[in-house]
Tab-separated table of N, CA and C in Angstrom:
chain	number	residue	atom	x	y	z
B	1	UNK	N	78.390	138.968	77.367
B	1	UNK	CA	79.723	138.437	77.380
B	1	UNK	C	80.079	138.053	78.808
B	2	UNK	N	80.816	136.778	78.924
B	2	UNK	CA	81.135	136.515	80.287
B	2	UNK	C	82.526	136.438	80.474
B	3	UNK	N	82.891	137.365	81.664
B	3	UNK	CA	84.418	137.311	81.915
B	3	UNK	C	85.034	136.368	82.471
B	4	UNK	N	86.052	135.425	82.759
B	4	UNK	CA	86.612	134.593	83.389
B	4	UNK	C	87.501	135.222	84.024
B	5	UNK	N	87.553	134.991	85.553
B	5	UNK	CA	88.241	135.558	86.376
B	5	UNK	C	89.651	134.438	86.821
B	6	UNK	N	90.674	134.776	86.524
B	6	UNK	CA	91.702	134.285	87.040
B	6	UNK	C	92.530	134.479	88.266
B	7	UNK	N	92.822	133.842	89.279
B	7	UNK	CA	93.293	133.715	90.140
B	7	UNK	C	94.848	133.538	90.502
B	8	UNK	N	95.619	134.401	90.555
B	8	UNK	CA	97.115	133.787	90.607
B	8	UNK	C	97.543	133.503	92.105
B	9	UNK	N	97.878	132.583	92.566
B	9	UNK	CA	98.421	132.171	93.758
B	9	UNK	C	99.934	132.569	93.881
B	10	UNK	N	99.598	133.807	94.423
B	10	UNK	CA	101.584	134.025	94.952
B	10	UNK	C	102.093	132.917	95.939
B	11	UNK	N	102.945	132.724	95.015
B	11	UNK	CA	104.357	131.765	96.001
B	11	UNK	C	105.168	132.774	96.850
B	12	UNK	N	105.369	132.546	98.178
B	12	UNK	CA	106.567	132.715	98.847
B	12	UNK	C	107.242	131.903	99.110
B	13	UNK	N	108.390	132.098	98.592
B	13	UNK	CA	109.799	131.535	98.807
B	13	UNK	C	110.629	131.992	99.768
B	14	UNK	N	110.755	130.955	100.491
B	14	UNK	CA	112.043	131.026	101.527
B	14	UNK	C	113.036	130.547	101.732
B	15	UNK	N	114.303	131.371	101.560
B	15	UNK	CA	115.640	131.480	101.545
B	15	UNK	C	115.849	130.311	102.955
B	16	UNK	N	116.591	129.836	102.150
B	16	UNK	CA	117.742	128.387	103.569
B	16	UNK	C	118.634	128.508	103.582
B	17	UNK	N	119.700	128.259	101.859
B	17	UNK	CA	121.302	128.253	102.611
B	17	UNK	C	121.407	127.991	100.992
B	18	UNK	N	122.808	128.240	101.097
B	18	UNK	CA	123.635	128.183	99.850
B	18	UNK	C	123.249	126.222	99.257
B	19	UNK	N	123.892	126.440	98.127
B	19	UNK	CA	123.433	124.964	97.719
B	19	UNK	C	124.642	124.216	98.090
B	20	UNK	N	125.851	125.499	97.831
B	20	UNK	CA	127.163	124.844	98.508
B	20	UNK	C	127.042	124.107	100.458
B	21	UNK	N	126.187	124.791	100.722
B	21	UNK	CA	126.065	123.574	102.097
B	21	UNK	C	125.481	122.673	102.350
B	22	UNK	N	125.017	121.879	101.031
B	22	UNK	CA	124.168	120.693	101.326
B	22	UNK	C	125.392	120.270	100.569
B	23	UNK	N	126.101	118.885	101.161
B	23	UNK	CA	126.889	117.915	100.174
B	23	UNK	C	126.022	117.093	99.324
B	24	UNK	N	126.239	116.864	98.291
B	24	UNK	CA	125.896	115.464	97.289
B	24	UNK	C	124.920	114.704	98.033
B	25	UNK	N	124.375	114.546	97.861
B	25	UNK	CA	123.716	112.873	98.414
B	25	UNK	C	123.600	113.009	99.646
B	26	UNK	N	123.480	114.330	100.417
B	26	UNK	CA	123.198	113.929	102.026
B	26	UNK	C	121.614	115.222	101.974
B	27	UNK	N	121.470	115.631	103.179
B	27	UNK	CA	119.870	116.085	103.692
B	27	UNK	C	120.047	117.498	104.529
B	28	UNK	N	119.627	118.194	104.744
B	28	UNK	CA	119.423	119.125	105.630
B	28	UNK	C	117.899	119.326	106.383
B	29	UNK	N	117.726	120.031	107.294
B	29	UNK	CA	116.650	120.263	107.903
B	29	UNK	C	116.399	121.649	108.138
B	30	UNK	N	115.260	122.242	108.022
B	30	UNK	CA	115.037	123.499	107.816
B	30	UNK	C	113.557	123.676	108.235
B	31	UNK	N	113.217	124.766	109.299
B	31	UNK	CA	112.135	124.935	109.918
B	31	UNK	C	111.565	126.192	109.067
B	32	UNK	N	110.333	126.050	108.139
B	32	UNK	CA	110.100	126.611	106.859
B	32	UNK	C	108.709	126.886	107.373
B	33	UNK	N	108.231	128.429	107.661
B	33	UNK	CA	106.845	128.391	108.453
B	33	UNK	C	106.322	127.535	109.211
B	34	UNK	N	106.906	127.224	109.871
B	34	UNK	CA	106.278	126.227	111.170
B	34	UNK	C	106.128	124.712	110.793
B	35	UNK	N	106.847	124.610	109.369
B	35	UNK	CA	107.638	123.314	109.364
B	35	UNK	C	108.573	122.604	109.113
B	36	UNK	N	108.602	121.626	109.773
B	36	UNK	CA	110.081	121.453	109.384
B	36	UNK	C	110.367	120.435	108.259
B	37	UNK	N	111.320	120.795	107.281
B	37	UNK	CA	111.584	120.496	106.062
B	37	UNK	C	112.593	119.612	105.492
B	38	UNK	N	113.088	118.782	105.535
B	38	UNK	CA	113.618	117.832	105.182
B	38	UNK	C	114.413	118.361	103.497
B	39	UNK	N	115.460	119.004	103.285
B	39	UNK	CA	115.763	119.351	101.964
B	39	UNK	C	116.980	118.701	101.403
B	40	UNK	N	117.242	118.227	100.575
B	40	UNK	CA	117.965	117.092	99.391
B	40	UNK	C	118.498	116.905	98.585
B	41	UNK	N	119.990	117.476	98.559
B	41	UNK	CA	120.682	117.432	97.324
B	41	UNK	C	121.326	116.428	96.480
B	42	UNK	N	120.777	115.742	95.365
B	42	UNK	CA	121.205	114.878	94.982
B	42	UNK	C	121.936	114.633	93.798
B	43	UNK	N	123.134	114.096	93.746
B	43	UNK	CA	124.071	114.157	92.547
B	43	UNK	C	124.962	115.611	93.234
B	44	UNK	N	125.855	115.536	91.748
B	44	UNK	CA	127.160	116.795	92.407
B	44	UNK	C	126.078	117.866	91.230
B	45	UNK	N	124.818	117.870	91.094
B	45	UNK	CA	124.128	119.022	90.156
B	45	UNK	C	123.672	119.988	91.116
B	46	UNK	N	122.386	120.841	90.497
B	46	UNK	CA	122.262	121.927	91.395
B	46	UNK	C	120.340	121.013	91.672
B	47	UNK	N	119.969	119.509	91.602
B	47	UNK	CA	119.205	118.791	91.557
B	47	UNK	C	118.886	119.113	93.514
B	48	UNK	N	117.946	119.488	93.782
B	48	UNK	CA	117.216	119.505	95.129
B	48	UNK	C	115.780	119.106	95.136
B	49	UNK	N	115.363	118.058	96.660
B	49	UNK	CA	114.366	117.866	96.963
B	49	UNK	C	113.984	118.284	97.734
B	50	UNK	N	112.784	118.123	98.235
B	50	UNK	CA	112.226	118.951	99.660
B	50	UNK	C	110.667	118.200	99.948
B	51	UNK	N	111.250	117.387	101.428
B	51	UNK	CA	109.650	116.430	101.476
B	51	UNK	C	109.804	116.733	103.758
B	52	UNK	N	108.996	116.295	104.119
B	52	UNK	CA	108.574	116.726	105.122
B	52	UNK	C	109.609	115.442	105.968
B	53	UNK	N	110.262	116.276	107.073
B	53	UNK	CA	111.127	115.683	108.001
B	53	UNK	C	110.794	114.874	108.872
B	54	UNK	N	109.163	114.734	109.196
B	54	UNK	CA	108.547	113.984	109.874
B	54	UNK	C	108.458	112.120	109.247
B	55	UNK	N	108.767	111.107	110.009
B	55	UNK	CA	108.904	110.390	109.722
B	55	UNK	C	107.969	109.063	110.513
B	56	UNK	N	106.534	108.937	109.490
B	56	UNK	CA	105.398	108.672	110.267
B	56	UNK	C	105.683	107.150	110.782
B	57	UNK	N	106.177	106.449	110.789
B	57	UNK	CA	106.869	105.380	111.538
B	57	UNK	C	107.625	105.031	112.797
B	58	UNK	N	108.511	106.117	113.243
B	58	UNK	CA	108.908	106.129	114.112
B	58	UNK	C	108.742	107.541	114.760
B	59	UNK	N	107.950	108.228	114.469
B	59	UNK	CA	107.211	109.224	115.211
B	59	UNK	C	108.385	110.122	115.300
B	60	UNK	N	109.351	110.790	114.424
B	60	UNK	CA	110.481	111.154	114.844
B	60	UNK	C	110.695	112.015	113.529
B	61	UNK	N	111.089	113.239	113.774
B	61	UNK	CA	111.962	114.244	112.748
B	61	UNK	C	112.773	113.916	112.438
B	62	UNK	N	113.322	112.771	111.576
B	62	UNK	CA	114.944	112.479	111.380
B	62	UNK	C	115.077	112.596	109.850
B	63	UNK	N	114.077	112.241	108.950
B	63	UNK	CA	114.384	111.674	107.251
B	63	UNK	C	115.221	112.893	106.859
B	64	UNK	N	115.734	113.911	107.241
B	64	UNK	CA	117.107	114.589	106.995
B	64	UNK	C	118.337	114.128	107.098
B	65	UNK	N	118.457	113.045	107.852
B	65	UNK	CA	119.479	112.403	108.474
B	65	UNK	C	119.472	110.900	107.216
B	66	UNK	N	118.713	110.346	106.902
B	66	UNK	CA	118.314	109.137	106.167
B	66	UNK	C	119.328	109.091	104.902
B	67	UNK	N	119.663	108.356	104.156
B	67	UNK	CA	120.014	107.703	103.270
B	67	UNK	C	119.977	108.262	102.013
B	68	UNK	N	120.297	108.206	101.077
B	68	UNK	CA	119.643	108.785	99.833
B	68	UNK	C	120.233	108.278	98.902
B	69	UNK	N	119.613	107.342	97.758
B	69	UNK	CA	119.839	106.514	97.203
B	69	UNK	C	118.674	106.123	95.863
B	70	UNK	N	118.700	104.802	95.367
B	70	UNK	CA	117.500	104.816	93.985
B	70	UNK	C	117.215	103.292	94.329
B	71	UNK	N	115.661	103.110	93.783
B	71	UNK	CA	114.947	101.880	93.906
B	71	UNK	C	114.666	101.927	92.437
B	72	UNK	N	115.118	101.002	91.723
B	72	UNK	CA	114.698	100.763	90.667
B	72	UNK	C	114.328	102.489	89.892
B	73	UNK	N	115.180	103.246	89.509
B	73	UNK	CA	115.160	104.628	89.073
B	73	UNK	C	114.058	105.501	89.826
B	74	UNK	N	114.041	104.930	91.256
B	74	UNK	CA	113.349	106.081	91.746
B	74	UNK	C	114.154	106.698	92.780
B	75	UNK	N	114.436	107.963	92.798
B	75	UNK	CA	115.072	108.814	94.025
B	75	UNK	C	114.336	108.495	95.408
B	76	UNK	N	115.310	108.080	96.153
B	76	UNK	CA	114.660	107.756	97.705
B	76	UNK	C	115.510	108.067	98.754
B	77	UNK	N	114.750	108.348	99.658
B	77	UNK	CA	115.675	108.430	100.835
B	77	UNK	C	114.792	107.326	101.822
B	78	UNK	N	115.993	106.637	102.436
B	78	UNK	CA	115.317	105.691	103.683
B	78	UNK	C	115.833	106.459	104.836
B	79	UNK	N	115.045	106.101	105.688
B	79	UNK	CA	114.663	106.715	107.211
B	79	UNK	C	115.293	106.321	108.039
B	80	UNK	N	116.533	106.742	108.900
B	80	UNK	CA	117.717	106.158	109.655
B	80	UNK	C	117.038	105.324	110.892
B	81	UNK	N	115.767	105.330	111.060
B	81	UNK	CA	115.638	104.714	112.364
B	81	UNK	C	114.945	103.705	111.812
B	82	UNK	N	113.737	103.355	110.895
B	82	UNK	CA	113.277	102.121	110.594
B	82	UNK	C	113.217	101.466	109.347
B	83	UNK	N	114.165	102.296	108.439
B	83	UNK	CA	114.760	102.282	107.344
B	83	UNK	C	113.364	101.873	105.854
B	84	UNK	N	112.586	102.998	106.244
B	84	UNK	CA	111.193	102.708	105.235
B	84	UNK	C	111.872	103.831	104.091
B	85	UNK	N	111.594	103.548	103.036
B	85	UNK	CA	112.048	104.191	101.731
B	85	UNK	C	110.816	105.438	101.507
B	86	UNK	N	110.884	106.714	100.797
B	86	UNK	CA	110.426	107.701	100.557
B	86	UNK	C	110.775	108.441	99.626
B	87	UNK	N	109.994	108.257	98.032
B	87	UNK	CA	110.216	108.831	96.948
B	87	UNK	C	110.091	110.224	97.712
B	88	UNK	N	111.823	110.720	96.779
B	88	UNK	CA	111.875	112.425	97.291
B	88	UNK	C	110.880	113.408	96.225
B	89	UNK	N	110.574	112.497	95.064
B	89	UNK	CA	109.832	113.467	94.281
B	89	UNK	C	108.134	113.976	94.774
B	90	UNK	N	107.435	112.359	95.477
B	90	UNK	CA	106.014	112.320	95.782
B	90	UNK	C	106.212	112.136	96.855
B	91	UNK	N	106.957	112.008	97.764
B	91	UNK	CA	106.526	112.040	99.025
B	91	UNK	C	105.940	110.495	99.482
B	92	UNK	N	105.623	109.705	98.755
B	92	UNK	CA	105.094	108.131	98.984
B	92	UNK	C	106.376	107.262	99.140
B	93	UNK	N	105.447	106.335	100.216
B	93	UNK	CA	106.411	105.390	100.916
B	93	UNK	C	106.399	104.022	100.238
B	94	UNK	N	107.581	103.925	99.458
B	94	UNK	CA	108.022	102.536	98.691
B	94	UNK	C	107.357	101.562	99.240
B	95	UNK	N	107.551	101.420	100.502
B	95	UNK	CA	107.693	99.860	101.638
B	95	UNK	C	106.060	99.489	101.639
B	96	UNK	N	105.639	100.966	102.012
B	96	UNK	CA	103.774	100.595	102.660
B	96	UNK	C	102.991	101.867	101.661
B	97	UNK	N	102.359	101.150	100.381
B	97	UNK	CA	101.599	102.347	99.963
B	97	UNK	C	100.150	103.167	100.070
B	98	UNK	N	100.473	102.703	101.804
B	98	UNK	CA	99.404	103.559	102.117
B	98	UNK	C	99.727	104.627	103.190
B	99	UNK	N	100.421	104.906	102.230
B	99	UNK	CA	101.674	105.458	103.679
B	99	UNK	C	102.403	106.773	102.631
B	100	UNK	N	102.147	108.182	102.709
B	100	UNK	CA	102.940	108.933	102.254
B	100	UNK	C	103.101	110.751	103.149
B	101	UNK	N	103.732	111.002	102.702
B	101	UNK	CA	104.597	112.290	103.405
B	101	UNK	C	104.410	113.236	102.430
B	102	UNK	N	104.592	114.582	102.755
B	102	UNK	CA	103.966	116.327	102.362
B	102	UNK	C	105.731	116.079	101.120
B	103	UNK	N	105.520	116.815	100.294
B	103	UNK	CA	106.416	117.320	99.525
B	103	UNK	C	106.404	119.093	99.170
B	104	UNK	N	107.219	119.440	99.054
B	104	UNK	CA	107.248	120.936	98.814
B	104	UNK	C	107.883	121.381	98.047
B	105	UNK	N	107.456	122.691	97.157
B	105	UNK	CA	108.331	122.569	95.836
B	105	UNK	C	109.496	123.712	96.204
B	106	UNK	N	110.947	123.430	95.747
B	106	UNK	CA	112.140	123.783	95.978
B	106	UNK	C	112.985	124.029	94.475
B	107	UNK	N	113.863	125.318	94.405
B	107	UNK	CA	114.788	126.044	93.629
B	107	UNK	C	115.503	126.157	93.882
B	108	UNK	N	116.929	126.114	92.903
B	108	UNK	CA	117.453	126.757	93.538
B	108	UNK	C	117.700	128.400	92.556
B	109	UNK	N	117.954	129.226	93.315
B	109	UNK	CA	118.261	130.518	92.548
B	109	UNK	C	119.807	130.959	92.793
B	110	UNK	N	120.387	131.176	91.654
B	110	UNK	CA	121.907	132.549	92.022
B	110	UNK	C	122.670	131.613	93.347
B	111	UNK	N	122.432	129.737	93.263
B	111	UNK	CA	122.955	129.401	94.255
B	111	UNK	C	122.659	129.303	95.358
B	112	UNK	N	121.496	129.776	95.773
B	112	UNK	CA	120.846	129.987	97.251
B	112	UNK	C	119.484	128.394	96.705
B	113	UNK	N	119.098	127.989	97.871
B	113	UNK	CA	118.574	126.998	97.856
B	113	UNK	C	117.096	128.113	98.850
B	114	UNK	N	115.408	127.643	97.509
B	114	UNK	CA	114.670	128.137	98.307
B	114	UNK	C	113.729	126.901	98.546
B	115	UNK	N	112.475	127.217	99.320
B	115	UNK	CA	111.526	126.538	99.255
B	115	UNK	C	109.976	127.251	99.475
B	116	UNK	N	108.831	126.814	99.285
B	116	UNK	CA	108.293	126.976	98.991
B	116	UNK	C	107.058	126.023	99.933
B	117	UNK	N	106.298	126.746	100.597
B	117	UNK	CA	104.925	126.043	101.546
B	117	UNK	C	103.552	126.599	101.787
């Protein structure tokens, strides 16, 4: 008889901030094990994204600061300095698709907004 060995990968989750401090439709930034995190509340729901703050275009931590908006029913945020679009779900760049960014998976729990790297 042969056993199959299963592997469970513990998640750690790390606590950021209430969900009440991200407004609607704007971004926060959050340094999440040694990176920094770009996190996304969109709509007045308890709906959060979480994709990497680095913004490979203009060499700059800002896509927290960026836009957040829809391309043809896709959730995006554009990038305040060279305004390239970035599905918040995949992390891929609308404009150039050879071009995409880290995504990380995010909860929220009891109101607290976590993430996950």
């Amino acid at each position: 008889m042969v056993q199959a060995l299963v592997r469970e990968t513990s998640k750690i989750w790390v606590d950021i901030c209430s969900l009440e401090a991200i407004a609607p439709n704007m971004g926060v930034c959050a340094l999440v094990e040694g990176q920094q995190v770009a996190i996304f509340r969109v709509g007045s729901e308890d709906e959060v994204f979480a994709i990497s703050n680095y913004d490979p275009f203009s060499k700059a931590f800002v896509l927290s600061r960026g836009i957040v908006g829809d391309r043809k029913g896709i959730l995006k945020v554009a990038s305040p300095i060279y305004k390239q679009n970035f599905n918040l779900l995949t992390g891929q760049c609308l404009d150039d698709e050879a071009v995409s960014i880290p995504t990380y998976q995010v909860r929220v729990v009891e109101g607290r907004v976590q993430v996950s790297v």
